[in-house]
Short mmCIF file of C-alpha atoms and ligand atoms in Angstrom, two decimals:
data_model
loop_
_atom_site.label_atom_id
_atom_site.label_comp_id
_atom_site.label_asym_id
_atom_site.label_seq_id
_atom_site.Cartn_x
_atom_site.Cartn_y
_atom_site.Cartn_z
CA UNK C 1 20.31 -12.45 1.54
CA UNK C 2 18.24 -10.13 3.44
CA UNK C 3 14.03 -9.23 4.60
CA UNK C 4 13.29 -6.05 4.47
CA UNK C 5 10.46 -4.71 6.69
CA UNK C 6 8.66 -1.33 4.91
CA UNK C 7 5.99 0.43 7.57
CA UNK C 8 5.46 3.82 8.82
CA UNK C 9 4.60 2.26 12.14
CA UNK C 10 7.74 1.33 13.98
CA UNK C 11 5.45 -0.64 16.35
CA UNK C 12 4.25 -2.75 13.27
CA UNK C 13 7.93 -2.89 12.18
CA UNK C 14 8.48 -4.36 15.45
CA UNK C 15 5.90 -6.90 15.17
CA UNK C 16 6.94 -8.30 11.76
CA UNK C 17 10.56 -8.26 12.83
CA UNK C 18 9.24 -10.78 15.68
CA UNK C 19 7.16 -12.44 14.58
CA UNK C 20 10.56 -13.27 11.45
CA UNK C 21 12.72 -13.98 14.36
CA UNK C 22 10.13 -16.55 15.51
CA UNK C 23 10.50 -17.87 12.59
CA UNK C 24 14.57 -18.60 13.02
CA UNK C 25 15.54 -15.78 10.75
CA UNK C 26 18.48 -13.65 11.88
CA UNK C 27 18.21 -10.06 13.26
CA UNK C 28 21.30 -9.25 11.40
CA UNK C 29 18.98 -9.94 7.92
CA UNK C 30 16.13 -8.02 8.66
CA UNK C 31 16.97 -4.66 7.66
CA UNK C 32 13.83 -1.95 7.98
CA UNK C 33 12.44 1.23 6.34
CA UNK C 34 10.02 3.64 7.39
CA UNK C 35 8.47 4.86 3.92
CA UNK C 36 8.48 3.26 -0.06
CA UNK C 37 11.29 5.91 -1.18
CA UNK C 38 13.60 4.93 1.98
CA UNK C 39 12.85 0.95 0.47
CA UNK C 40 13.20 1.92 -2.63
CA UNK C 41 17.01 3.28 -1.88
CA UNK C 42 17.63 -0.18 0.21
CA UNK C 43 16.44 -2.32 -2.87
CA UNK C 44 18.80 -0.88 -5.24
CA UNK C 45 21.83 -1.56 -2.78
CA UNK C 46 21.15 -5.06 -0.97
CA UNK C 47 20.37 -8.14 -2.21
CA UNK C 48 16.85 -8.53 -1.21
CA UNK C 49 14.73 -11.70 -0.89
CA UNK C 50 11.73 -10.82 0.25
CA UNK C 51 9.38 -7.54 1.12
CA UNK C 52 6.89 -7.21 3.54
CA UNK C 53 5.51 -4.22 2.29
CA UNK C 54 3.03 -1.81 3.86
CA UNK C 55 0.69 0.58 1.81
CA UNK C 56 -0.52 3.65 3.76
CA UNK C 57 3.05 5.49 3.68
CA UNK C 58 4.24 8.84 3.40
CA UNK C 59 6.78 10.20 0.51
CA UNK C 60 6.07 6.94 -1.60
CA UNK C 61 3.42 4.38 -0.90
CA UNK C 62 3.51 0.91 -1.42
CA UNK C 63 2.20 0.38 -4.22
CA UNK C 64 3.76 2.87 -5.76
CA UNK C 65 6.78 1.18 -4.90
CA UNK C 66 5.67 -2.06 -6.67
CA UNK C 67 5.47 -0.53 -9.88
CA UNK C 68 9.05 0.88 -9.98
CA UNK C 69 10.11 -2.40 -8.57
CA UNK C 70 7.98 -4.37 -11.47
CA UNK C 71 9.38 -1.93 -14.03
CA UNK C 72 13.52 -2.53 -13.56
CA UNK C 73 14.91 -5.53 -15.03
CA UNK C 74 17.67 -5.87 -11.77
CA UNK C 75 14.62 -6.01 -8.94
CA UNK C 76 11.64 -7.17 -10.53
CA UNK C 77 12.02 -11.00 -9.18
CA UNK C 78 11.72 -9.80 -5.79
CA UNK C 79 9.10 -11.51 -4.33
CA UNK C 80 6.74 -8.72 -2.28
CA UNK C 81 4.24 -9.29 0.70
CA UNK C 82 1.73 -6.96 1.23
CA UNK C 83 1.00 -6.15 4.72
CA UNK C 84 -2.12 -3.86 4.94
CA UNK C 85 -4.84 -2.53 6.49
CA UNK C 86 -6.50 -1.90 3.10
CA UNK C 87 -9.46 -4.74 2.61
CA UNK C 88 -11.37 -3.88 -0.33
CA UNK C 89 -11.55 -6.06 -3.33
CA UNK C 90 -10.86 -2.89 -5.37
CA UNK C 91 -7.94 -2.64 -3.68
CA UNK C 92 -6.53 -6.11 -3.20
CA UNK C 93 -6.98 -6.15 -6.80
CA UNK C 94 -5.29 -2.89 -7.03
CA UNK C 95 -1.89 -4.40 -5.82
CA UNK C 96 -1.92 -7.50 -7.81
CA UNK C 97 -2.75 -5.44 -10.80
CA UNK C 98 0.64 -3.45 -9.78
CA UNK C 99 2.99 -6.64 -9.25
CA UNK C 100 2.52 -8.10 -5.61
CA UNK C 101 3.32 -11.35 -4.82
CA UNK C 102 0.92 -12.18 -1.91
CA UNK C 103 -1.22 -10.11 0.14
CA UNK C 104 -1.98 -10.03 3.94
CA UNK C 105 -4.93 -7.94 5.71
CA UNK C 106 -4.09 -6.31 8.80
CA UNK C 107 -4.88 -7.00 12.00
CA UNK C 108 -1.96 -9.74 11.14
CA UNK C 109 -1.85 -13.55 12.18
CA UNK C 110 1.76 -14.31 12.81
CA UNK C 111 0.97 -17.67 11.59
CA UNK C 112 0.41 -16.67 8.44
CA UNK C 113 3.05 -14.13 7.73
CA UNK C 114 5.10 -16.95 8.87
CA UNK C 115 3.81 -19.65 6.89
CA UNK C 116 3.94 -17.44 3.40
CA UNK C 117 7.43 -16.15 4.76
CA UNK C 118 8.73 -19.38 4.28
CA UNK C 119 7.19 -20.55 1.40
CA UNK C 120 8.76 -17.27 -0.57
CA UNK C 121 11.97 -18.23 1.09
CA UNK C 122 12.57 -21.40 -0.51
CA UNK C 123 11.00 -19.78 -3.60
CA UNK Z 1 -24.96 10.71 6.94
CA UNK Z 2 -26.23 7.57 5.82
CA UNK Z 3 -27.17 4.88 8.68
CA UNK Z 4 -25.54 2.43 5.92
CA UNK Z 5 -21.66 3.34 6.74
CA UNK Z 6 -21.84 3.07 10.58
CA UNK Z 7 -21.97 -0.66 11.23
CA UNK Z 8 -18.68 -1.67 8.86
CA UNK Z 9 -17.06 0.79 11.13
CA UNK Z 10 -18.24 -1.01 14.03
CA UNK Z 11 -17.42 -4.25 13.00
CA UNK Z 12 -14.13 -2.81 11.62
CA UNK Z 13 -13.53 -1.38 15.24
CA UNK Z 14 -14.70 -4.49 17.71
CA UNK Z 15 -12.37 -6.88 15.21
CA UNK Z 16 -9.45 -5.27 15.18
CA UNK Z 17 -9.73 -4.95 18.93
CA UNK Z 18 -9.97 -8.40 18.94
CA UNK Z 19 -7.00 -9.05 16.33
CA UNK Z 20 -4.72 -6.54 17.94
CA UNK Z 21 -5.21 -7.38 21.76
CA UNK Z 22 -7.64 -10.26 21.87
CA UNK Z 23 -9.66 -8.00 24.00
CA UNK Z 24 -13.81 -7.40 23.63
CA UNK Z 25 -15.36 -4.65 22.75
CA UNK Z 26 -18.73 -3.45 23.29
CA UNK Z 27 -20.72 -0.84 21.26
CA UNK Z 28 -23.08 1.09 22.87
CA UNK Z 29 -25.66 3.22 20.65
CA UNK Z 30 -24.60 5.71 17.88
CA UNK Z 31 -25.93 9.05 18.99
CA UNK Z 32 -25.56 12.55 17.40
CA UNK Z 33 -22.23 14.08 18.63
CA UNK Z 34 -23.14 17.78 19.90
CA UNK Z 35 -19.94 19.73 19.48
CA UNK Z 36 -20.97 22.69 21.74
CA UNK Z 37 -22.01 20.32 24.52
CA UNK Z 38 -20.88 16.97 25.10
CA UNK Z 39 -20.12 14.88 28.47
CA UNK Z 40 -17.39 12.72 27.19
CA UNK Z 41 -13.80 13.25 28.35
CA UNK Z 42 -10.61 11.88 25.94
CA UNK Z 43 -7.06 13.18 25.89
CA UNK Z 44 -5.98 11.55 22.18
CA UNK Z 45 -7.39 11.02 19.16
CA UNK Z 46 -6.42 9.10 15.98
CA UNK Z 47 -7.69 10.66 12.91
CA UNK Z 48 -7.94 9.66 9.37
CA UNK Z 49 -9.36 11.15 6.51
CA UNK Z 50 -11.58 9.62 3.54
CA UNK Z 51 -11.84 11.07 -0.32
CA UNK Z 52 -13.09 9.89 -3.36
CA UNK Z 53 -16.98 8.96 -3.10
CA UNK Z 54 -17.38 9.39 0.99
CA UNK Z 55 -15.21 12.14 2.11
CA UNK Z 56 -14.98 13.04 5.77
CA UNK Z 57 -12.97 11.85 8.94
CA UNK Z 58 -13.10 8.76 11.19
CA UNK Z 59 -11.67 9.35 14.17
CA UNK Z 60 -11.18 7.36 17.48
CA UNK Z 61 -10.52 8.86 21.21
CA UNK Z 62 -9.36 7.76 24.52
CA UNK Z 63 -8.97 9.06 27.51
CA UNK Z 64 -5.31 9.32 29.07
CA UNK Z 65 -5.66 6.10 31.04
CA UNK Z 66 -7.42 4.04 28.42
CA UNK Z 67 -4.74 4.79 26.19
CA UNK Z 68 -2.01 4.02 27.80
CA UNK Z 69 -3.45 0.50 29.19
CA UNK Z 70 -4.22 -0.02 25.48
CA UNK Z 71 -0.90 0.45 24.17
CA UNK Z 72 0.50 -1.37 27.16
CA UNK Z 73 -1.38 -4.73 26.59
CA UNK Z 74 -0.61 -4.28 22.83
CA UNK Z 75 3.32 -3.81 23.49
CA UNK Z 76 3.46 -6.71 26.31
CA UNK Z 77 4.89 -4.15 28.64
CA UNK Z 78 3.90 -0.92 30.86
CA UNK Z 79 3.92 2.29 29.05
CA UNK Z 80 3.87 5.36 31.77
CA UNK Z 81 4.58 7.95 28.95
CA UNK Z 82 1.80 9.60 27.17
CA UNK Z 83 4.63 9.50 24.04
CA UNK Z 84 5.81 8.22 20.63
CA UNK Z 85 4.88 4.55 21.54
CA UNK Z 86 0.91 5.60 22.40
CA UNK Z 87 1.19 8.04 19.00
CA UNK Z 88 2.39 5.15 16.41
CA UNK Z 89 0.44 2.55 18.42
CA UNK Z 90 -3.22 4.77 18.21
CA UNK Z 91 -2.34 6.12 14.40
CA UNK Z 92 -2.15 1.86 13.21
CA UNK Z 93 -4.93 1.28 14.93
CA UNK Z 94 -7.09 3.70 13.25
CA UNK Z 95 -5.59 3.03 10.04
CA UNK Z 96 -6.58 -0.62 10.51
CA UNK Z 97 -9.89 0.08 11.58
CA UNK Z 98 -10.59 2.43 8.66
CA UNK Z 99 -8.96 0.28 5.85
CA UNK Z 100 -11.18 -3.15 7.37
CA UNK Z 101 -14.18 -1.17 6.87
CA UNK Z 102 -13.78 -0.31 3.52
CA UNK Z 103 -14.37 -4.01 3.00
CA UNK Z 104 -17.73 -3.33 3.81
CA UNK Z 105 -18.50 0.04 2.00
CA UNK Z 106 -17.16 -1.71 -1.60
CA UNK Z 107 -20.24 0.17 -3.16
CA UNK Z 108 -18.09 3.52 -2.54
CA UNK Z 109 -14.39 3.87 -3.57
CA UNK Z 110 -12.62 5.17 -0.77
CA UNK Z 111 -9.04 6.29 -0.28
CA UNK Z 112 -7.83 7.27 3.77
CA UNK Z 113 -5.52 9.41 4.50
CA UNK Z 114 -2.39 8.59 6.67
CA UNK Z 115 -3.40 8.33 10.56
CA UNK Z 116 -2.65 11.83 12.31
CA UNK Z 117 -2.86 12.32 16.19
CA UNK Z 118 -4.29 14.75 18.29
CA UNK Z 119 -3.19 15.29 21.68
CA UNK Z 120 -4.35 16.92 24.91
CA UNK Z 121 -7.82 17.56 27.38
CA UNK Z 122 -11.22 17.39 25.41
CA UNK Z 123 -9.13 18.68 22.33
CA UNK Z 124 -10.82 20.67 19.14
CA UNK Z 125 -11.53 18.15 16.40
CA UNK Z 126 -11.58 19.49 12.33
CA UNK Z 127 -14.89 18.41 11.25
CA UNK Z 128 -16.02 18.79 7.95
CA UNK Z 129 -18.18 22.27 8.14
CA UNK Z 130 -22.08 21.35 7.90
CA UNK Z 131 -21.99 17.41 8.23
CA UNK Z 132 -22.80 15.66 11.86
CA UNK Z 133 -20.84 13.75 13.51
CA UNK Z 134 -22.30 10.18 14.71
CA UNK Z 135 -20.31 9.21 18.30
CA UNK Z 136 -19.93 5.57 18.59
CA UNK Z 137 -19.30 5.07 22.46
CA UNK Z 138 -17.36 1.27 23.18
CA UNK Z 139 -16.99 -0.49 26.76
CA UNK Z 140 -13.47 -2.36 27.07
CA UNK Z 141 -11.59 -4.04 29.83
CA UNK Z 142 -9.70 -0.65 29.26
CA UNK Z 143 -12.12 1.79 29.97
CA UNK Z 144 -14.11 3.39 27.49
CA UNK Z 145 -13.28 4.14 24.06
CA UNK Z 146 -15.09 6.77 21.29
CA UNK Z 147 -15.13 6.19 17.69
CA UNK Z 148 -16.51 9.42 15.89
CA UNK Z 149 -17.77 9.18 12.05
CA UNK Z 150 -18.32 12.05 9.86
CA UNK Z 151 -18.94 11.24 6.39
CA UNK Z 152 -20.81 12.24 3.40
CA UNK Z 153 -20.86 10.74 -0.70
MG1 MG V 1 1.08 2.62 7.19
#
C-alpha cells in the first residue's frame, strides 16, 4: 500500500511528503513523481492508495491523468487528491467533471491535506 | 489593460505570501512600467503565461537578496546559492499566485502556462509587443518584491 506524491515542484513534493510523515505514514510508502506520464507509469506497477495530484505539469497534466486513470477498469478506484494552485470554479469543476476525488487549493493547510489524507485512508 | 484584473492579482499575491511564509505584504501603487527607463533593480523573475480570453504574462521579480531570504524562510533553513532550490521555490510561487487569481477573473477563462525563470542583473523580460506593462511594487520583511502584469482580452 503506497501514496504517491505527483508535482513538478520538488519543493512542494517535499512539503506533502512532510506534512504525510506528520501524519505517521512511512517514508518507505511515499513514493514521488515529477510529471502525470512519470505517475501514470508508477500507477500501473504499485498498488496505489491514494494520489495527491498536482495540475500545472509538463508531458501530462493532471487532469489529464485523471481521465486515463477513470477510463481503466484495474486503477479507476484510486482515490485522487487534487493539490492545486488552480481556483476557479470553472476549473474545480473541471476536475470533478474528469474523476477527482477531493480537491485542495494551493497555498496548502497541512491540516487539511492531513485530515482528508486520512479519511481516504480508511476509505 | 483593464484596471479590473490588477487587484485579484494583488490579493492573489499578499495571500499567498501569507499562506506560504506567514509573512505581510504590502502593495504600493500600480504604476506604468517604462521598459526603456526604470529605477528598479531584480536579479530573478518567475514568469507565467495566460491564453484563452486574457493572454499575456504575469511575472514576479526579486532582487538577489530578497530571493534568497524568501526561499530561506520558506525552506526553514539558509539558502546561500542563487540555485535549483530559489528556481522551483520562485516558479510555485508564481504559479500559485496566478492560479488564486483566476478565482477572481471567473468572467474570463484563463489557462497559465507552466512557471519559467529568468535569471541574472535587471534581465530582458518578453512582453507581449504593443501592450503596457502595470508594475506592482510590494514592501516585505524581505525587502522589496515586483509583480509585473501584462494582459489583454
Ligand atoms: Mg505544478
Amino acid at each position: 500500500m503506497k501514496i504517491l506524491v505527483v508535482d513538478d515542484s520538488r519543493i512542494m513534493r517535499n512539503i506533502l511528503k512532510n506534512i504525510l510523515k506528520e501524519s505517521n505514514i512511512d517514508e518507505n510508502s511515499i513514493i514521488e513523481a515529477q510529471d502525470g506520464r512519470e505517475a501514470l507509469n508508477i500507477v500501473q506497477k504499485e498498488d496505489i492508495k491514494i494520489i495527491l495530484l498536482d495540475w500545472n505539469m509538463p508531458k501530462l497534466n493532471g487532469v489529464e491523468l485523471v481521465k486515463i486513470i477513470r477510463s481503466d477498469e484495474n486503477l479507476k478506484h484510486i482515490p485522487i487528491i487534487m493539490v492545486t494552485s488552480e481556483a476557479a470554479k470553472y476549473n474545480v469543476m473541471e476536475a470533478i467533471t474528469a474523476g477527482v476525488t477531493d480537491y485542495i487549493v494551493k497555498p496548502i493547510k497541512g491540516e487539511i491535506v492531513k485530515k482528508k489524507v486520512q479519511e481516504y485512508l480508511k476509505g | 489593460m483593464k484596471v479590473e484584473y490588477i487587484n485579484p492579482f494583488i490579493k492573489a499575491t499578499v495571500n499567498t505570501f501569507k499562506g506560504f511564509l506567514g509573512a505581510e505584504l504590502k502593495a504600493g501603487k500600480p504604476y506604468l512600467f517604462d521598459k526603456g527607463n526604470n529605477d528598479i533593480r531584480y536579479d530573478i523573475s518567475g514568469i507565467i503565461g495566460l491564453a484563452g480570453d486574457v493572454r499575456g504574462s504575469v511575472v514576479i521579480s526579486f532582487p538577489k537578496l530578497v530571493a534568497l531570504k524568501v526561499v530561506s524562510d520558506f525552506l526553514s533553513q539558509e539558502i546561500k546559492i542563487f540555485g535549483d532550490d530559489v528556481i522551483d521555490t520562485i516558479g510555485e510561487l508564481i504559479n500559485i499566485i496566478t492560479g488564486n487569481a483566476k478565482k477572481d477573473l471567473e468572467n474570463y477563462r484563463i489557462m497559465i502556462s507552466l512557471p519559467s525563470i529568468i535569471k541574472g542583473p535587471n534581465h530582458q523580460i518578453n512582453w507581449m509587443q504593443g501592450v503596457p506593462v502595470i508594475t506592482i511594487p510590494f514592501e516585505s520583511k524581505y525587502g522589496p518584491v515586483y509583480l509585473f502584469l501584462s494582459m489583454k482580452a
